[in-house]
Amino acid sequence: MTAFADFTTLCVELVRTASRLGKRRLVAEFLRTLPADEVASAVAFMTGRPFPVSDSRVLNVRGLPAPARDMGPATGPPLTIADVEAAFVGVAEAGGAGARRLKDQRLTALAARASEAEREVIGRIIGGEMRTGVSDGLVLEAIAEAAGADQARTRRAALFLGDLATVAALALTGGPDALAAVTPRLFVPMLPMLGEITSDFGEVFAAHGGVTALEFKYDGARIQVHSDGQRVGIWSRRLSDVTASLPDVVEIVRRDLGGVPFILDGEVVALDAAGRPLPFQELMRRFRRVHDVEALLGQVPLALHFFDCLVAEGQSLIDEPSERRWGALRRVTSGRYLAERSVVTTVAEADAFLARALAAGHEGVMAKDLRAAYEPGGRGKRWFKLKAAETVDCVIIAADRGSGRRVGWLSNYHLAVRDSDGWADVGKTFKGLTDQEFTAMTERLKSLAVSDDGYTVRVTPEIVVEVEYNEIQKSPTYPSGLALRFARIARIRDDKAPGQATTLAQLRDLYEAQFRTKGRAG
Ligand code: AMP
């Protein structure tokens, strides 16, 4: 039995220790001292949770009741971690009429046995903020250290188990081998795999070994569907449970899909009466308004497009090549509700597929490596996304002298958007102009020059260009905070005055809209 005073001492030491490594060592050492049945609670407490994430119980209180916060020295036998755990269970289970009073009584009884420092720590666990500077990520590393397990393997187990307390209990009792044996679990959602953006099929073929599976990139919401034949659970990209908002999807899953138990990955798209995709906001209305779902059901029908299968017939496929997972997906779905897909080997075929996706009103395409395993929460070159370019109007505020084939030209243009009384840099590009246009542009810029350091010529902001880009990114280098990814001049807009260029505020809106449409974290 571990004294709660030891846990309290750990918290005090963590506050005193500034270095991340030092904190990690303290947590790992503490974990090693614990008997197996105290690990889960200790890890939950450490991360500011009265119960492990996988335990659905909640205290339903704001904090220690006022009289319990200041009650003098501890009375009765010293508290253990198990005592605090048991007291929390008592508080969570107090229900019915008079629940509030009962909860307060139980918390007050707990506080009476605690020292002042322990009371402080209990209050923080209840409040959900330990203020020890220990993140979930740090605890995860400490678990690996304590168990002598590989960091990556521990992280992977955490993705599958969805709960640090469970990971810790497993790691410290079963060791590295137990962690390695963890596979995805039904009704424990995993972070979805994501793709890296590119504008170039050449890069895709290089990374994927000359062959890639292209799929339509649907502008809907990511869903992960778990089913054991009885229960169906659906989670969003950020792992909120959206099952109750999608009764029609649950119905389809029950009625039309086989191969349970399974975990599928896909996209759900809202449709209008004519079957055309609706803006993502319409779908979000469904996600949010659980209570009105019945009313919205007829109004906002959904289309389902699955593209991956992580478990089929109870077998994990997560480490199988994606080609095999697609095969399993075809069996589970009998070929229905799938993403439009084509395996291609040439840029010409890929361009044709992209054109088809765009013509059908989709955002672009995903390109997936047929050899790749599924990496939950991963974003890399195994999956690429290629989107249709969008445009903004920028003003050229400076240009760099060209080299190589571009010697003699001002060929790398600094692009800016309007920002109240000035101009905000958002990117550079040397792409999009013909040789003739470069020559003409160089002359014009020279006539607008205000300074020249031999490499960069700064100019009066006068020339407006329409700039294509594939994504707006946060930029650590530009004071504007934003940068255009894959910028390319589409047109010189002599019909526009600099005062008509895109503003920084508009660019920020466009940046935010990228998140709105996908509901992803900012
Ligand atoms: P992004 O949000 O731009 O990183 O794009 C990734 C998102 O595209 C995923 O989270 C999915 O919601 C969505 N998506 C649409 N179609 C597909 C597809 N065929 N494969 C993978 N993701 C897709």
Coordinates of C-alpha atoms and ligand atoms in Angstrom, one line a residue:
M1 CA 0.0 0.0 0.0
T2 CA 1.4 3.3 -1.0
A3 CA 0.9 6.3 1.3
F4 CA -0.9 9.2 -0.4
A5 CA 1.7 11.3 1.3
D6 CA 4.3 9.8 -1.1
F7 CA 2.2 10.9 -4.0
T8 CA 1.9 14.3 -2.5
T9 CA 5.7 14.5 -2.1
L10 CA 6.1 13.5 -5.7
C11 CA 3.8 16.4 -6.7
V12 CA 5.8 18.9 -4.6
E13 CA 9.1 17.6 -6.1
L14 CA 7.7 17.9 -9.6
V15 CA 6.8 21.5 -9.1
R16 CA 10.4 22.1 -7.8
T17 CA 12.0 20.3 -10.7
A18 CA 12.2 22.5 -13.8
S19 CA 13.7 20.2 -16.3
R20 CA 11.5 17.9 -18.4
L21 CA 14.0 15.1 -18.1
G22 CA 14.1 15.5 -14.3
K23 CA 10.3 15.4 -14.1
R24 CA 10.3 12.3 -16.2
R25 CA 12.8 10.6 -14.0
L26 CA 10.8 11.4 -10.9
V27 CA 7.6 10.0 -12.4
A28 CA 9.3 6.9 -13.6
E29 CA 10.9 6.2 -10.3
F30 CA 7.6 6.7 -8.5
L31 CA 5.8 4.3 -10.9
R32 CA 8.4 1.6 -10.2
T33 CA 7.7 1.7 -6.5
L34 CA 4.0 1.0 -6.9
P35 CA 2.2 -2.3 -6.5
A36 CA 0.4 -3.4 -9.6
D37 CA -3.1 -2.5 -8.4
E38 CA -2.2 1.1 -7.6
V39 CA -0.7 2.0 -10.9
A40 CA -3.8 2.9 -12.8
S41 CA -5.1 5.3 -10.1
A42 CA -1.7 6.9 -9.6
V43 CA -1.4 7.6 -13.3
A44 CA -4.9 8.9 -13.4
F45 CA -4.2 11.2 -10.4
M46 CA -0.9 12.4 -11.9
T47 CA -2.7 13.5 -15.1
G48 CA -5.4 15.4 -13.1
R49 CA -8.1 12.7 -13.4
P50 CA -10.0 11.1 -10.5
F51 CA -10.5 8.1 -12.7
P52 CA -8.7 6.6 -15.7
V53 CA -9.9 7.8 -19.1
S54 CA -11.3 4.3 -19.8
D55 CA -13.4 4.4 -16.6
S56 CA -16.7 6.2 -17.4
R57 CA -17.3 7.2 -13.8
V58 CA -17.3 11.0 -13.0
L59 CA -17.4 12.8 -9.6
N60 CA -19.8 15.5 -10.7
V61 CA -18.5 18.0 -8.2
R62 CA -16.6 21.3 -8.6
G63 CA -14.0 20.8 -6.0
L64 CA -13.6 20.1 -2.3
P65 CA -16.6 21.7 -0.4
A66 CA -15.6 24.9 1.3
P67 CA -15.5 23.6 4.9
A68 CA -13.3 20.7 3.8
R69 CA -10.5 23.0 2.5
D70 CA -9.5 24.4 5.8
M71 CA -9.9 21.9 8.6
G72 CA -6.7 21.8 10.5
P73 CA -4.5 18.7 11.0
A74 CA -5.3 15.3 9.6
T75 CA -7.2 12.9 11.8
G76 CA -7.5 9.1 11.7
P77 CA -5.2 6.6 9.9
P78 CA -2.9 8.2 7.2
L79 CA -4.4 8.1 3.6
T80 CA -3.2 5.6 1.0
I81 CA -3.6 5.9 -2.8
A82 CA -6.2 3.1 -2.5
D83 CA -8.2 5.1 0.1
V84 CA -8.4 8.1 -2.1
E85 CA -9.4 5.9 -5.0
A86 CA -12.1 4.3 -2.9
A87 CA -13.4 7.7 -1.7
F88 CA -13.7 9.0 -5.3
V89 CA -15.7 5.8 -6.2
G90 CA -18.0 6.6 -3.3
V91 CA -18.5 10.2 -4.5
A92 CA -19.1 9.1 -8.1
E93 CA -21.6 6.5 -7.0
A94 CA -23.6 8.9 -4.7
G95 CA -26.8 9.3 -6.7
G96 CA -30.5 10.0 -6.5
A97 CA -32.1 12.6 -4.2
G98 CA -29.7 14.0 -1.7
A99 CA -26.7 13.1 -3.9
R100 CA -25.2 16.5 -3.6
R101 CA -25.2 16.3 0.2
L102 CA -23.8 12.8 0.2
K103 CA -21.0 13.7 -2.2
D104 CA -20.1 16.7 0.0
Q105 CA -20.1 14.5 3.1
R106 CA -17.8 11.9 1.5
L107 CA -15.4 14.5 0.3
T108 CA -15.4 16.2 3.7
A109 CA -14.6 12.8 5.3
L110 CA -11.8 12.3 2.9
A111 CA -10.4 15.8 3.5
A112 CA -10.5 15.2 7.3
R113 CA -8.0 12.4 7.0
A114 CA -5.7 14.4 4.7
S115 CA -2.9 16.7 5.7
E116 CA -3.0 20.3 4.3
A117 CA -0.6 19.4 1.5
E118 CA -2.7 16.3 0.6
R119 CA -5.9 18.3 0.6
E120 CA -4.3 20.7 -1.9
V121 CA -3.4 17.8 -4.1
I122 CA -6.8 16.1 -3.8
G123 CA -8.4 19.5 -4.7
R124 CA -6.2 19.7 -7.8
I125 CA -7.1 16.1 -9.0
I126 CA -10.8 17.0 -8.6
G127 CA -10.2 20.3 -10.4
G128 CA -8.4 18.5 -13.3
E129 CA -5.3 20.6 -13.1
M130 CA -2.2 19.4 -11.2
R131 CA 0.0 22.4 -12.0
T132 CA 3.1 20.1 -11.9
G133 CA 4.0 20.7 -15.5
V134 CA 3.5 17.1 -16.3
S135 CA 1.7 16.5 -19.6
D136 CA 0.2 13.2 -20.8
G137 CA 3.1 13.0 -23.2
L138 CA 5.6 13.2 -20.3
V139 CA 3.8 10.5 -18.3
L140 CA 3.8 8.3 -21.4
E141 CA 7.6 8.6 -21.7
A142 CA 7.9 8.0 -18.0
I143 CA 5.9 4.8 -18.3
A144 CA 8.2 3.6 -21.0
E145 CA 11.2 4.4 -18.9
A146 CA 9.8 2.7 -15.8
A147 CA 9.0 -0.5 -17.8
G148 CA 12.2 -0.5 -19.8
A149 CA 10.1 -0.3 -23.0
D150 CA 10.8 1.4 -26.3
Q151 CA 9.2 4.8 -26.5
A152 CA 7.6 4.3 -30.0
R153 CA 6.1 1.0 -28.9
T154 CA 4.7 2.5 -25.8
R155 CA 3.2 5.4 -27.8
R156 CA 1.6 2.9 -30.1
A157 CA 0.1 0.9 -27.3
A158 CA -1.3 4.1 -25.9
L159 CA -3.0 4.9 -29.3
F160 CA -4.7 1.5 -29.3
L161 CA -5.6 1.5 -25.6
G162 CA -6.7 5.1 -25.5
D163 CA -5.8 5.4 -21.8
L164 CA -2.5 6.0 -20.1
A165 CA -3.6 4.3 -16.9
T166 CA -4.2 1.1 -18.8
V167 CA -0.9 1.4 -20.7
A168 CA 1.0 1.9 -17.4
A169 CA -0.7 -1.0 -15.7
L170 CA 0.1 -3.3 -18.7
A171 CA 3.7 -2.0 -19.1
L172 CA 4.6 -2.4 -15.5
T173 CA 3.1 -5.9 -15.1
G174 CA 3.7 -7.4 -18.5
G175 CA 6.7 -5.4 -19.6
P176 CA 7.7 -4.5 -23.2
D177 CA 6.4 -7.8 -24.7
A178 CA 2.9 -7.1 -23.4
L179 CA 3.0 -3.6 -24.9
A180 CA 4.2 -5.0 -28.3
A181 CA 1.2 -7.5 -28.3
V182 CA -1.4 -4.7 -28.0
T183 CA -3.7 -4.4 -31.0
P184 CA -6.6 -2.1 -31.7
R185 CA -9.6 -2.7 -29.5
L186 CA -13.2 -2.5 -30.4
F187 CA -14.9 0.7 -29.1
V188 CA -11.6 2.3 -28.2
P189 CA -11.2 4.9 -31.0
M190 CA -7.8 5.6 -32.5
L191 CA -6.5 8.8 -34.0
P192 CA -7.0 8.7 -37.8
M193 CA -4.1 8.6 -40.2
L194 CA -3.5 11.8 -42.1
G195 CA -1.8 12.8 -45.3
E196 CA 0.9 15.2 -46.2
I197 CA 0.1 17.8 -48.8
T198 CA 1.8 17.9 -52.2
S199 CA 1.1 19.5 -55.5
D200 CA 3.1 17.0 -57.5
F201 CA 2.2 13.5 -58.6
G202 CA 5.9 13.0 -59.4
E203 CA 6.7 13.2 -55.7
V204 CA 3.9 10.7 -55.0
F205 CA 5.2 8.1 -57.4
A206 CA 8.7 8.6 -56.1
A207 CA 7.6 8.0 -52.5
H208 CA 5.2 5.1 -53.3
G209 CA 7.5 3.1 -55.5
G210 CA 5.9 3.9 -58.9
V211 CA 2.4 2.9 -58.1
T212 CA -0.2 4.6 -56.0
A213 CA -3.9 4.2 -55.1
L214 CA -5.8 7.4 -55.8
E215 CA -9.1 8.1 -54.0
F216 CA -11.5 11.0 -54.2
K217 CA -11.0 13.3 -51.3
Y218 CA -14.5 14.0 -50.0
D219 CA -15.3 17.2 -48.2
G220 CA -17.2 15.8 -45.3
A221 CA -16.3 14.6 -41.9
R222 CA -14.0 11.8 -40.9
I223 CA -15.6 8.9 -39.1
Q224 CA -14.2 5.7 -37.5
V225 CA -16.9 3.0 -37.2
H226 CA -16.6 0.1 -34.8
S227 CA -19.1 -2.7 -34.8
D228 CA -19.4 -6.1 -33.1
G229 CA -22.7 -6.9 -34.8
Q230 CA -24.7 -5.7 -31.8
R231 CA -23.2 -2.4 -30.7
V232 CA -22.1 0.2 -33.2
G233 CA -19.9 3.1 -32.2
I234 CA -18.9 6.1 -34.4
W235 CA -16.1 8.6 -33.6
S236 CA -15.1 11.9 -35.2
R237 CA -11.6 12.9 -36.3
R238 CA -11.0 14.3 -32.8
L239 CA -12.4 11.2 -31.2
S240 CA -15.7 12.6 -30.0
D241 CA -18.5 10.0 -29.9
V242 CA -20.9 11.0 -32.7
T243 CA -22.9 7.7 -32.7
A244 CA -26.1 9.4 -31.5
S245 CA -26.0 12.0 -34.3
L246 CA -25.8 9.4 -37.0
P247 CA -28.6 6.9 -36.5
D248 CA -28.9 6.4 -40.3
V249 CA -25.2 5.4 -40.5
V250 CA -25.7 3.0 -37.6
E251 CA -28.6 1.5 -39.5
I252 CA -26.5 1.0 -42.6
V253 CA -23.7 -0.5 -40.6
R254 CA -26.1 -3.0 -39.0
R255 CA -28.0 -3.8 -42.1
D256 CA -25.5 -3.8 -44.9
L257 CA -22.0 -4.6 -43.5
G258 CA -20.5 -8.0 -42.7
G259 CA -17.3 -9.3 -41.3
V260 CA -17.9 -8.2 -37.6
P261 CA -16.1 -7.4 -35.4
F262 CA -14.7 -4.6 -37.5
I263 CA -13.2 -1.1 -37.4
L264 CA -13.6 1.0 -40.5
D265 CA -12.2 4.4 -41.5
G266 CA -14.1 6.7 -43.8
E267 CA -15.8 10.0 -44.6
V268 CA -19.4 10.9 -44.3
V269 CA -20.8 13.6 -46.5
A270 CA -24.1 15.5 -46.2
L271 CA -26.2 15.7 -49.3
D272 CA -29.0 18.0 -50.5
A273 CA -32.3 16.9 -51.9
A274 CA -30.7 16.5 -55.4
G275 CA -27.9 14.4 -54.0
R276 CA -25.2 17.1 -54.2
P277 CA -22.7 17.5 -51.4
L278 CA -23.7 20.1 -48.9
P279 CA -21.2 22.4 -47.0
F280 CA -19.5 20.8 -44.1
Q281 CA -21.5 23.1 -41.7
E282 CA -24.7 21.3 -42.5
L283 CA -23.1 18.0 -41.4
M284 CA -21.8 19.7 -38.2
R285 CA -25.4 20.7 -37.4
R286 CA -26.1 17.1 -37.3
F287 CA -23.1 16.3 -35.2
R288 CA -24.0 19.0 -32.7
R289 CA -27.8 18.8 -32.5
V290 CA -28.1 15.3 -31.2
H291 CA -31.6 16.0 -29.9
D292 CA -33.0 17.2 -33.2
V293 CA -31.5 14.4 -35.2
E294 CA -34.8 12.9 -36.0
A295 CA -36.0 16.2 -37.5
L296 CA -32.8 16.6 -39.5
L297 CA -32.6 13.0 -40.7
G298 CA -34.8 13.5 -43.8
Q299 CA -33.5 17.0 -44.5
V300 CA -29.8 16.1 -44.5
P301 CA -29.3 12.6 -46.0
L302 CA -25.7 11.3 -45.8
A303 CA -23.4 9.5 -48.2
L304 CA -20.8 7.2 -46.8
H305 CA -17.4 6.6 -48.2
F306 CA -15.2 4.1 -46.4
F307 CA -11.5 3.9 -47.4
D308 CA -9.8 1.7 -44.8
C309 CA -10.3 -1.3 -42.6
L310 CA -8.3 -1.6 -39.4
V311 CA -10.0 -4.7 -38.0
A312 CA -12.1 -7.3 -39.8
E313 CA -13.5 -10.4 -38.3
G314 CA -11.8 -9.5 -35.1
Q315 CA -8.3 -9.6 -36.7
S316 CA -6.1 -6.5 -36.6
L317 CA -5.0 -5.4 -40.1
I318 CA -3.2 -2.3 -38.9
D319 CA 0.2 -3.6 -39.8
E320 CA -0.9 -5.2 -43.1
P321 CA -0.1 -3.4 -46.4
S322 CA -2.9 -1.1 -47.4
E323 CA -3.6 -3.2 -50.4
R324 CA -4.7 -6.0 -48.2
R325 CA -6.7 -3.7 -46.0
W326 CA -8.6 -2.5 -49.0
G327 CA -9.3 -6.1 -49.9
A328 CA -10.8 -6.7 -46.4
L329 CA -12.8 -3.5 -46.8
R330 CA -14.3 -4.8 -50.0
R331 CA -15.4 -8.0 -48.3
V332 CA -16.9 -6.1 -45.3
T333 CA -18.8 -3.7 -47.4
S334 CA -19.5 -6.1 -50.4
G335 CA -18.2 -3.2 -52.5
R336 CA -20.8 -0.7 -51.4
Y337 CA -20.2 2.7 -49.6
L338 CA -16.6 2.8 -50.8
A339 CA -14.5 5.8 -51.7
E340 CA -14.0 6.1 -55.5
R341 CA -10.5 4.6 -56.1
S342 CA -8.1 3.8 -58.9
V343 CA -4.6 2.3 -58.8
V344 CA -2.4 4.3 -61.2
T345 CA 1.2 4.1 -62.4
T346 CA 1.6 7.2 -64.6
V347 CA 1.2 11.0 -64.1
A348 CA -1.2 11.1 -67.0
E349 CA -3.5 8.6 -65.4
A350 CA -3.2 10.4 -62.1
D351 CA -4.0 13.8 -63.7
A352 CA -7.1 12.3 -65.4
F353 CA -8.3 10.9 -62.0
L354 CA -7.8 14.3 -60.3
A355 CA -9.7 16.0 -63.1
R356 CA -12.5 13.5 -62.6
A357 CA -12.6 14.2 -58.8
L358 CA -12.6 17.9 -59.3
A359 CA -15.3 17.8 -62.0
A360 CA -17.5 15.8 -59.6
G361 CA -17.1 18.6 -57.1
H362 CA -14.6 17.1 -54.7
E363 CA -11.7 18.8 -52.9
G364 CA -9.0 16.8 -54.6
V365 CA -7.6 13.3 -54.2
M366 CA -5.7 11.3 -51.7
A367 CA -2.8 9.1 -52.9
K368 CA -2.0 6.1 -50.8
D369 CA 1.0 3.8 -50.7
L370 CA -0.2 0.3 -51.4
R371 CA 2.6 -1.1 -49.2
A372 CA 1.9 1.1 -46.1
A373 CA 0.7 0.0 -42.7
Y374 CA -1.9 2.2 -41.0
E375 CA -0.3 4.7 -38.7
P376 CA -2.9 6.1 -36.2
G377 CA -2.4 9.8 -35.7
G378 CA 0.4 9.8 -38.2
R379 CA 0.9 12.3 -41.0
G380 CA 3.5 11.4 -43.6
K381 CA 4.3 10.5 -47.1
R382 CA 2.4 7.2 -47.0
W383 CA -0.7 9.2 -47.7
F384 CA -0.6 12.3 -49.8
K385 CA -3.4 14.8 -50.4
L386 CA -3.5 16.8 -53.6
K387 CA -6.0 19.6 -53.6
A388 CA -7.3 21.9 -56.3
A389 CA -5.4 25.2 -56.0
E390 CA -7.1 28.2 -54.7
T391 CA -6.2 31.8 -55.4
V392 CA -5.7 35.1 -53.6
D393 CA -4.6 38.5 -55.0
C394 CA -1.1 39.5 -53.8
V395 CA 1.1 42.5 -54.4
I396 CA 4.8 42.1 -55.3
I397 CA 6.8 44.1 -52.8
A398 CA 10.3 42.9 -53.7
A399 CA 12.1 40.5 -56.0
D400 CA 15.3 38.5 -55.8
R401 CA 17.8 38.3 -58.6
G402 CA 17.7 35.0 -60.5
S403 CA 20.6 32.6 -60.9
G404 CA 21.3 29.8 -63.4
R405 CA 18.9 29.9 -66.2
R406 CA 17.3 33.0 -64.7
V407 CA 20.4 35.2 -64.5
G408 CA 19.5 38.8 -65.4
W409 CA 15.9 38.5 -64.3
L410 CA 14.2 39.5 -61.1
S411 CA 12.7 36.1 -60.8
N412 CA 11.7 35.3 -57.2
Y413 CA 8.9 37.5 -56.1
H414 CA 8.0 38.4 -52.6
L415 CA 4.3 38.3 -52.2
A416 CA 2.3 40.4 -49.7
V417 CA -1.3 41.0 -48.7
R418 CA -2.7 44.3 -47.4
D419 CA -2.5 44.9 -43.7
S420 CA -4.2 48.1 -42.5
D421 CA -1.6 50.7 -43.5
G422 CA 1.0 48.4 -45.0
W423 CA 1.9 45.1 -46.5
A424 CA 2.4 41.7 -44.9
D425 CA 4.7 39.1 -46.5
V426 CA 3.0 35.8 -47.1
G427 CA 5.3 33.9 -49.4
K428 CA 7.7 33.9 -52.4
T429 CA 7.4 32.3 -55.7
F430 CA 9.4 31.9 -59.0
K431 CA 6.7 29.8 -60.6
G432 CA 4.0 30.5 -63.1
L433 CA 5.5 33.1 -65.6
T434 CA 6.7 32.4 -69.1
D435 CA 10.2 33.6 -70.1
Q436 CA 8.6 36.5 -71.9
E437 CA 6.6 37.5 -68.9
F438 CA 9.8 37.3 -66.7
T439 CA 11.6 39.7 -69.0
A440 CA 8.7 42.2 -69.0
M441 CA 8.2 41.8 -65.2
T442 CA 11.9 42.4 -64.6
E443 CA 11.7 45.7 -66.5
R444 CA 8.6 46.9 -64.7
L445 CA 10.0 46.0 -61.2
K446 CA 13.3 47.8 -62.0
S447 CA 11.3 50.9 -62.7
L448 CA 9.5 50.6 -59.4
A449 CA 12.7 49.9 -57.4
V450 CA 13.2 51.8 -54.1
S451 CA 16.3 49.9 -52.8
D452 CA 18.7 47.3 -54.0
D453 CA 21.1 45.3 -51.8
G454 CA 22.6 43.5 -54.8
Y455 CA 20.4 40.5 -54.3
T456 CA 16.9 41.7 -53.4
V457 CA 15.3 44.7 -55.0
R458 CA 12.5 46.3 -53.0
V459 CA 9.8 47.9 -55.1
T460 CA 6.8 50.2 -54.7
P461 CA 3.9 47.9 -54.1
E462 CA 2.0 48.3 -57.3
I463 CA 1.8 45.1 -59.3
V464 CA -1.1 42.8 -58.4
V465 CA -0.8 39.1 -59.2
E466 CA -3.3 36.3 -58.7
V467 CA -1.5 33.6 -56.8
E468 CA -2.5 30.0 -56.7
Y469 CA -1.8 28.0 -53.5
N470 CA -2.7 24.7 -52.1
E471 CA -2.8 25.5 -48.4
I472 CA -2.3 28.3 -46.1
Q473 CA 0.1 27.4 -43.3
K474 CA 1.1 29.0 -40.0
S475 CA 4.5 30.6 -40.5
P476 CA 7.1 31.1 -37.8
T477 CA 9.2 33.4 -40.1
Y478 CA 6.7 35.9 -41.5
P479 CA 5.4 38.5 -39.0
S480 CA 2.0 38.0 -40.7
G481 CA 2.1 34.5 -39.1
L482 CA 0.8 32.9 -42.3
A483 CA 2.4 31.6 -45.5
L484 CA 1.0 30.3 -48.8
R485 CA 2.1 26.7 -49.5
F486 CA 3.0 25.9 -53.2
A487 CA 2.5 29.5 -54.3
R488 CA 2.5 30.1 -58.0
I489 CA 1.5 33.1 -60.1
A490 CA -1.6 32.3 -62.1
R491 CA -2.1 35.7 -63.7
I492 CA -0.8 39.2 -63.7
R493 CA -3.8 41.3 -62.7
D494 CA -3.2 44.7 -64.2
D495 CA -6.9 45.2 -64.0
K496 CA -6.6 45.4 -60.2
A497 CA -5.2 48.2 -58.0
P498 CA -3.0 47.3 -55.0
G499 CA -5.9 48.6 -52.8
Q500 CA -8.0 45.7 -54.2
A501 CA -5.5 43.0 -53.1
T502 CA -6.5 40.4 -50.5
T503 CA -6.2 41.6 -46.9
L504 CA -4.5 39.9 -44.1
A505 CA -7.8 39.6 -42.3
Q506 CA -9.3 37.8 -45.3
L507 CA -6.3 35.5 -45.4
R508 CA -6.8 34.7 -41.8
D509 CA -10.4 33.9 -42.5
L510 CA -9.4 31.6 -45.3
Y511 CA -6.9 29.9 -43.0
E512 CA -9.6 29.4 -40.4
A513 CA -12.0 28.1 -43.0
Q514 CA -9.5 25.3 -43.8
F515 CA -10.1 24.1 -40.2
R516 CA -13.8 24.7 -40.3
T517 CA -14.3 22.5 -43.3
K518 CA -12.4 19.7 -41.7
G519 CA -13.1 20.3 -38.0
R520 CA -9.5 19.8 -37.3
A521 CA -7.5 21.3 -34.4
G522 CA -6.0 24.7 -35.0
Ligands
AMP1 P1 -6.8 17.5 -44.4 O1 -7.8 17.8 -43.4 O2 -6.7 18.5 -45.5 O3 -5.5 17.1 -43.7 O4 -7.3 16.2 -45.2 C1 -7.4 15.0 -44.5 C2 -8.9 14.7 -44.4 O5 -9.5 14.4 -45.6 C3 -9.2 13.4 -43.6 O6 -9.2 13.7 -42.2 C4 -10.6 13.0 -44.1 O7 -11.6 13.6 -43.3 C5 -10.7 13.6 -45.4 N1 -10.8 12.6 -46.5 C6 -11.7 12.7 -47.5 N2 -11.6 11.7 -48.4 C7 -10.6 10.9 -47.9 C8 -9.9 9.7 -48.4 N3 -10.4 9.1 -49.5 N4 -8.9 9.2 -47.6 C9 -8.5 9.9 -46.5 N5 -9.0 11.0 -46.0 C10 -10.1 11.5 -46.7

